[in-house]
Amino acid sequence: MAKITFHGAAQEVTGSCHLLSTPALGEVLLDCGMQQGMRTKHKVSRKQFNFNPHTIDAVILSHAHLDHSGRLPSLVHDGFQGPIYCTEATSQLLPVMLFDSLSLYENDLMRENRKLKRKGKPEIEPMYSKTDVLQVLDLLKPIAYKEKKQLAEQASLCFYDAGHILGSAIVELKFDDEGIQKTLVFSGDLGNKDTLLMNDPTLLEHADIVLMEGTYGDREHKSLGDTLTQFKEVLHQAFENGGNVMIPAFAVGRTQELLLYLGKLQMAGELDNWQIFLDSPMAIEVTQIYDQWLPTLDCEGVKPLCTGEQTLLKNFLSTLHLMVTADDSMSINKISKGALIIAGSGMCTGGRITHHFKHRIWDSRNTLIFVGFQAYGTLGRILVEGAQHIKLFGDDFIVKAQIETLGGFSAHAGQRELINWVANFKSFPKVVLVHGEPDALAALSEKLQQEHNIKAEIPILGQSIEF
């Protein structure tokens, strides 16, 4: 009988990693993501895997976000040599994501080893290196959406658009299990239908088991129209306050949506005279990849960009400045007002946004706008929850900047969209909820039971489910 074991994103929103065991396919990993948040940032010596990477036959990757892909180099380092299946766009995004993550990891490791050396303790060996990242990229097997890929004599894989970020996929695996044809569907991260850039998540109808994310299982998003109105009003008030705006944004997905929304406000004459700084080399590189794929994305949202010479980075936002080097970034510090800064990391666990906090979070004229999910334990979550003091770079800072949260920009489906997506299955599959905090998954499970008599399971880390 087929079995799936949950090695990550079980009652938490990071570290997606699920191990499918079946005679037809052997041992297959669905995602191999890293945990993210303040609790894990400096745990550079922790054990990586509770399974043997040597025995894994293949990895199927839902999308490029690091909480789904970030441990692939460690998997290779520890002995994995099989194929990594992903979509074509994901294969383009992964080099950017993994090399950026490697740089951060090596810096953390270097700092940790300096401390250990001063204490006379042995240094920590790296869990992976540039060689391992390159090996991951060599193992990638890109597949187009809706292309049926035969993985074995009695097993096939198909990807469908999940509408979350560029290249994000719903995974459909069909395989023979002791003479019975079975279908597993893994949602990956499902997108928010109420966006301008991404396509709607594909609806499927048949499965024996469905693994579905529940990041926003306990709430709905504000509508995009209401969110854009709120965004416009917050930006106008911030401009009137005579300060600057800081927006922590994920390099993949959120940044590109923001550029589209800002461009539409500017085209409508509803954006004050902000100088917009995209202060993230990674986000700039990722946006260049998005620009290549614009014709495949939501036709209404990107229609203005698919005519003539406009792209997200070119001729769409007249006041957009691309800040690549550290000196570019530091030059923004000289601007006392009128700067709108988009920088990573999205949950404020590091990156250039924290340096902008250092220079601005203590000034009430400035505004900090959150446009994405902030996981438990992250600096972003602490600020959203109303912290009046934070610690940065070893110093204490008072929080006086205005804090705003815009819920409608989420790249994840809200509760109603999750329910509608899974209720579309006609085959009454077993439903398993992953990638969500416990309260969110419990609320989603209760709604599914009440409305559709779906009894969803919520596994804990390390649990196995047979189907």
XYZ file of C-alpha atoms in Angstrom:
467
model
C 0.000 0.000 0.000
C 1.219 3.495 -0.829
C 2.405 5.579 2.107
C 3.264 9.231 2.561
C 5.371 10.564 5.447
C 5.425 14.230 6.419
C 8.922 15.608 6.990
C 8.062 19.312 6.918
C 5.251 21.869 6.649
C 3.222 19.729 9.063
C 1.289 22.265 11.162
C 3.726 24.977 10.104
C 4.093 27.097 6.971
C 7.698 26.404 6.001
C 9.877 23.393 5.265
C 7.599 21.641 2.750
C 8.811 18.041 2.407
C 6.651 14.921 1.987
C 7.989 11.424 1.222
C 5.868 9.150 -0.964
C 6.702 5.432 -0.838
C 5.176 3.090 -3.416
C 6.459 0.067 -5.378
C 5.741 1.733 -8.740
C 7.838 4.830 -7.995
C 10.075 3.858 -5.101
C 10.830 6.755 -2.740
C 9.756 10.140 -4.106
C 10.024 13.495 -2.329
C 7.357 16.121 -2.875
C 9.350 19.323 -2.279
C 12.500 19.671 -0.212
C 12.126 23.051 1.462
C 13.930 24.815 4.244
C 12.437 26.115 7.443
C 12.368 29.886 7.652
C 12.086 32.246 10.588
C 14.113 33.645 13.453
C 14.062 30.317 15.270
C 16.006 28.576 12.510
C 18.181 31.342 11.057
C 21.351 30.483 12.928
C 20.847 26.746 13.389
C 23.477 25.997 10.801
C 24.513 22.733 12.436
C 21.101 21.063 12.840
C 20.403 17.666 11.329
C 18.927 18.022 7.860
C 16.966 14.854 7.136
C 15.111 12.106 8.983
C 15.426 9.828 5.955
C 18.333 8.588 3.845
C 18.915 10.836 0.787
C 20.713 7.908 -0.914
C 17.439 5.982 -1.118
C 15.361 8.782 -2.673
C 14.611 7.964 -6.314
C 13.280 11.370 -7.430
C 12.135 14.781 -6.252
C 9.015 16.512 -7.549
C 9.176 20.241 -6.923
C 6.002 22.341 -6.746
C 7.738 25.726 -7.100
C 10.890 27.737 -6.494
C 10.226 29.409 -3.118
C 12.927 28.373 -0.660
C 10.481 26.897 1.833
C 9.783 24.355 -0.917
C 13.204 24.072 -2.624
C 15.894 25.330 -0.243
C 17.241 22.007 1.035
C 17.848 20.483 -2.394
C 21.614 21.260 -2.262
C 21.871 19.526 1.133
C 19.955 16.558 -0.257
C 22.490 16.264 -3.076
C 25.388 16.790 -0.659
C 24.101 13.891 1.456
C 23.853 11.476 -1.462
C 20.777 12.106 -3.624
C 21.485 11.589 -7.332
C 18.058 11.229 -8.949
C 16.035 13.508 -11.223
C 14.322 16.670 -9.935
C 11.107 17.322 -11.839
C 9.754 20.881 -12.008
C 8.132 23.287 -14.453
C 10.156 25.174 -17.047
C 9.845 28.553 -15.298
C 10.803 27.004 -11.951
C 14.009 25.689 -13.559
C 14.866 29.293 -14.501
C 14.107 30.705 -11.053
C 15.954 28.057 -9.046
C 19.530 29.189 -9.843
C 18.681 32.683 -8.574
C 17.029 31.358 -5.409
C 19.617 28.734 -4.526
C 22.736 30.839 -5.128
C 21.279 33.690 -3.069
C 20.466 31.242 -0.288
C 23.995 29.795 -0.498
C 25.501 33.253 -0.013
C 23.381 33.872 3.102
C 24.160 30.417 4.469
C 27.910 30.781 3.965
C 27.868 34.168 5.716
C 25.940 32.699 8.671
C 28.302 29.730 8.827
C 31.365 31.976 8.734
C 30.053 34.072 11.645
C 29.165 30.957 13.634
C 32.590 29.413 13.086
C 34.326 32.638 14.132
C 32.495 32.456 17.464
C 33.377 28.786 17.899
C 37.027 29.433 17.073
C 37.238 32.161 19.715
C 35.882 29.667 22.257
C 38.354 27.000 21.177
C 35.591 24.745 19.885
C 35.647 22.753 16.620
C 34.230 24.490 13.562
C 31.010 23.349 11.857
C 31.409 21.604 8.512
C 29.246 23.076 5.722
C 26.084 21.163 4.903
C 26.484 22.012 1.219
C 28.537 24.101 -1.193
C 28.448 25.751 -4.604
C 29.258 22.363 -6.152
C 26.058 20.936 -4.676
C 23.965 23.817 -6.019
C 25.405 23.240 -9.482
C 24.638 19.525 -9.158
C 21.011 20.336 -8.264
C 20.730 22.412 -11.441
C 22.192 19.546 -13.490
C 19.528 17.189 -12.106
C 16.567 19.398 -13.088
C 14.100 17.875 -15.555
C 11.749 20.670 -16.690
C 8.230 19.738 -17.808
C 5.621 22.001 -19.382
C 2.201 22.417 -17.797
C -0.221 19.624 -18.763
C 2.566 17.546 -20.311
C 2.272 13.918 -19.212
C 5.672 12.602 -18.139
C 6.130 8.856 -17.791
C 8.246 8.265 -14.660
C 8.124 4.486 -14.719
C 6.288 1.720 -16.564
C 3.171 2.255 -14.447
C 3.610 5.785 -13.140
C 3.179 9.248 -14.646
C 3.460 12.887 -13.582
C 1.591 15.971 -14.749
C 1.909 19.610 -13.622
C -0.959 22.120 -13.614
C -0.795 25.860 -13.014
C -1.201 26.635 -9.293
C -1.364 30.407 -9.877
C 0.884 31.170 -6.875
C 4.107 32.420 -8.466
C 5.722 32.028 -11.860
C 6.094 28.299 -12.531
C 4.143 27.168 -9.468
C 2.503 23.797 -9.979
C -0.188 21.490 -8.713
C 1.323 17.993 -8.828
C -0.688 15.046 -10.150
C 0.900 11.617 -9.769
C -0.735 8.510 -11.192
C 0.693 5.084 -10.374
C -0.152 1.413 -10.020
C -0.306 0.176 -6.426
C -0.682 -3.600 -6.121
C -2.805 -3.718 -9.262
C -4.912 -0.676 -8.360
C -4.520 2.626 -10.227
C -4.094 5.468 -7.730
C -3.848 9.235 -8.085
C -2.156 11.614 -5.668
C -2.665 15.362 -6.037
C -0.413 17.794 -4.157
C -1.586 21.384 -4.312
C 1.802 22.973 -3.631
C 0.893 26.579 -2.793
C -2.411 27.618 -4.367
C -2.653 31.148 -5.686
C -5.099 33.903 -4.828
C -7.592 34.207 -7.725
C -8.049 37.918 -7.001
C -4.710 39.049 -8.437
C -3.756 40.815 -11.656
C -0.589 38.952 -12.605
C -1.100 35.210 -12.077
C -3.554 32.792 -13.675
C -6.218 31.144 -11.507
C -5.289 27.778 -9.954
C -6.328 24.843 -12.120
C -9.330 22.860 -10.876
C -8.976 19.062 -10.885
C -11.689 16.464 -10.345
C -10.119 13.093 -9.607
C -7.736 11.879 -6.902
C -7.484 9.193 -4.245
C -5.587 11.485 -1.897
C -5.179 15.266 -1.933
C -2.445 17.097 -0.014
C -3.600 20.709 0.222
C -1.953 23.751 1.732
C -3.859 25.739 4.362
C -1.758 28.861 4.943
C -4.852 31.060 5.115
C -7.265 28.330 6.156
C -8.757 30.471 8.905
C -9.387 33.734 7.057
C -10.376 35.519 3.889
C -8.386 38.178 2.072
C -9.712 41.642 1.532
C -10.760 42.046 -2.107
C -8.144 43.311 -4.536
C -10.212 46.407 -5.286
C -10.482 47.293 -1.589
C -6.792 46.533 -1.085
C -5.717 48.764 -3.968
C -7.861 51.558 -2.550
C -6.275 51.055 0.870
C -2.801 50.935 -0.725
C -3.450 54.208 -2.545
C -4.723 55.876 0.639
C -1.831 54.614 2.790
C 0.707 55.824 0.214
C -0.991 59.223 -0.045
C -1.029 59.647 3.745
C 2.625 58.585 3.924
C 3.495 61.167 1.273
C 1.623 63.820 3.267
C 3.558 62.765 6.387
C 6.746 63.793 4.616
C 8.602 60.521 5.155
C 9.579 57.364 3.307
C 7.847 54.029 2.794
C 9.426 50.623 3.391
C 7.844 47.492 1.923
C 9.386 44.115 2.800
C 8.657 41.917 -0.199
C 9.504 38.437 -1.371
C 11.755 38.527 -4.422
C 9.608 35.990 -6.252
C 5.961 36.832 -6.762
C 5.173 39.665 -4.392
C 7.682 42.127 -5.828
C 6.367 41.620 -9.353
C 2.741 42.070 -8.244
C 3.694 45.280 -6.419
C 5.395 46.724 -9.488
C 2.264 45.994 -11.527
C -0.026 47.636 -8.953
C 2.223 50.693 -8.589
C 2.390 51.045 -12.354
C -1.392 50.905 -12.662
C -1.778 53.580 -9.954
C 0.759 55.771 -11.747
C -0.955 55.305 -15.121
C -4.263 56.345 -13.494
C -2.644 59.454 -12.001
C -3.307 58.141 -8.476
C 0.271 57.817 -7.282
C 2.022 60.750 -5.628
C 5.504 61.700 -6.771
C 7.228 58.720 -5.162
C 10.713 57.700 -6.241
C 10.457 53.899 -6.251
C 13.556 51.892 -5.365
C 13.692 48.168 -6.054
C 16.509 47.443 -3.624
C 17.151 43.752 -4.254
C 19.518 42.290 -6.843
C 17.664 39.003 -6.525
C 14.243 40.590 -7.121
C 15.613 42.446 -10.144
C 16.964 39.209 -11.644
C 13.711 37.368 -10.910
C 11.641 40.170 -12.473
C 13.722 39.856 -15.648
C 12.634 36.199 -15.773
C 9.000 37.186 -15.176
C 9.281 39.609 -18.079
C 10.195 36.709 -20.381
C 7.018 34.840 -19.391
C 4.551 37.773 -19.353
C 2.522 36.558 -22.364
C 1.721 33.306 -20.491
C 0.401 35.063 -17.381
C -3.037 36.521 -16.669
C -4.063 38.204 -19.938
C -6.049 41.067 -18.376
C -3.549 41.881 -15.664
C -0.504 42.032 -17.920
C -2.137 43.142 -21.163
C -0.630 46.661 -20.966
C 2.824 45.085 -20.640
C 2.503 42.813 -23.647
C 2.126 45.647 -26.160
C 5.069 47.697 -27.351
C 8.225 48.058 -25.273
C 6.772 47.868 -21.756
C 7.728 45.237 -19.176
C 7.656 45.241 -15.382
C 11.185 46.661 -15.375
C 11.064 48.796 -18.507
C 8.981 51.881 -19.332
C 6.092 50.875 -17.068
C 7.013 52.759 -13.886
C 8.685 56.026 -14.848
C 10.195 56.576 -11.378
C 11.547 53.060 -10.837
C 15.217 52.805 -9.808
C 17.029 49.452 -9.741
C 19.488 49.263 -6.841
C 21.964 46.477 -7.465
C 25.096 47.139 -5.412
C 25.495 47.732 -1.673
C 26.533 51.318 -2.473
C 23.290 51.739 -4.446
C 21.344 50.574 -1.426
C 23.187 52.816 1.027
C 22.641 55.831 -1.200
C 18.915 55.656 -0.374
C 19.792 56.568 3.225
C 20.452 60.139 2.086
C 16.821 60.595 0.994
C 14.757 62.178 3.769
C 11.356 61.901 2.080
C 9.575 60.613 -1.006
C 11.378 57.253 -1.276
C 9.299 54.084 -1.639
C 11.658 51.192 -0.940
C 10.875 47.591 -1.881
C 13.476 45.259 -0.373
C 13.912 41.744 1.008
C 13.552 39.741 2.982
C 9.807 39.381 2.884
C 9.540 38.346 6.549
C 12.294 40.756 7.662
C 14.596 37.954 8.833
C 17.585 39.563 7.106
C 18.497 41.291 3.869
C 18.502 44.953 2.938
C 15.119 45.738 4.501
C 16.616 45.387 7.982
C 19.222 48.041 7.143
C 16.426 50.389 6.063
C 14.679 49.680 9.376
C 17.858 50.721 11.173
C 17.743 54.124 9.479
C 13.975 54.717 9.528
C 11.865 52.597 11.871
C 12.344 55.004 14.784
C 10.916 57.991 12.827
C 7.119 58.502 12.969
C 7.126 60.218 9.560
C 7.990 56.896 7.913
C 5.604 54.071 7.047
C 6.167 50.318 6.981
C 3.741 48.355 4.793
C 3.392 44.575 5.066
C 1.977 42.899 1.969
C 2.549 39.210 2.714
C 2.290 36.444 5.281
C 4.587 36.792 8.287
C 5.447 33.422 9.840
C 5.549 32.863 13.579
C 8.905 33.836 15.088
C 9.926 36.275 12.335
C 10.688 39.952 12.851
C 7.871 40.756 10.443
C 5.377 38.864 12.629
C 6.670 40.654 15.745
C 6.140 44.042 14.096
C 2.697 43.156 12.755
C 1.699 42.127 16.270
C 2.566 45.601 17.567
C 6.081 45.442 19.014
C 7.207 48.833 20.294
C 10.884 47.889 20.538
C 12.993 45.585 18.362
C 16.629 44.482 18.326
C 18.665 44.903 15.153
C 22.400 44.398 14.655
C 22.846 44.121 18.414
C 21.101 47.437 19.143
C 17.628 48.263 20.471
C 15.321 50.400 18.323
C 12.057 52.026 19.249
C 9.295 51.456 16.681
C 7.649 54.757 15.780
C 7.070 54.263 12.049
C 3.448 53.754 11.012
C 2.725 50.029 10.549
C 0.198 49.018 7.879
C -0.891 45.553 6.740
C -2.544 44.947 3.359
C -4.146 41.511 3.271
C -5.432 41.470 -0.294
C -2.002 41.203 -1.924
C -1.453 37.666 -0.689
C -0.213 35.135 -3.228
C -2.046 32.367 -1.324
C -5.674 31.337 -1.679
C -7.945 32.412 1.163
C -10.214 30.060 3.092
C -13.123 30.160 0.619
C -10.880 29.553 -2.394
C -9.209 26.597 -0.642
C -12.590 25.075 0.170
C -13.874 25.564 -3.376
C -10.726 24.073 -4.882
C -10.790 20.853 -2.868
C -14.603 20.532 -3.039
C -14.293 20.387 -6.853
C -12.973 16.809 -6.640
C -15.726 14.399 -7.634
C -14.021 11.216 -6.404
C -14.302 11.840 -2.617
C -10.546 11.651 -1.993
C -8.808 11.445 1.351
C -7.870 15.061 2.167
C -4.730 15.940 4.109
C -3.998 19.517 5.200
C -0.395 20.732 5.256
C 1.541 24.026 5.126
C -0.403 25.964 7.729
C -0.220 26.893 11.389
C -2.336 24.670 13.677
C -5.208 27.155 14.213
C -5.497 27.824 10.471
C -5.618 24.125 9.602
C -8.117 23.364 12.386
C -10.440 26.133 11.178
C -10.196 24.923 7.575
C -10.844 21.328 8.629
C -13.950 22.371 10.556
C -15.320 24.316 7.574
C -14.725 21.386 5.213
C -16.591 19.081 7.594
C -19.514 21.491 8.039
C -19.980 22.449 4.401
C -18.957 19.364 2.420
C -18.708 16.539 4.953
C -14.987 16.277 4.151
C -13.067 14.811 7.073
C -9.592 16.231 6.552
C -6.556 14.865 8.337
C -3.939 17.175 9.848
C -0.669 15.240 10.243
C 2.094 16.009 12.689
C 5.792 16.004 11.798
C 7.035 12.480 11.097
C 3.567 10.949 10.779
C 2.793 8.506 7.964
C -0.543 8.026 6.195
C -1.381 5.009 4.028
C -3.824 5.243 1.148
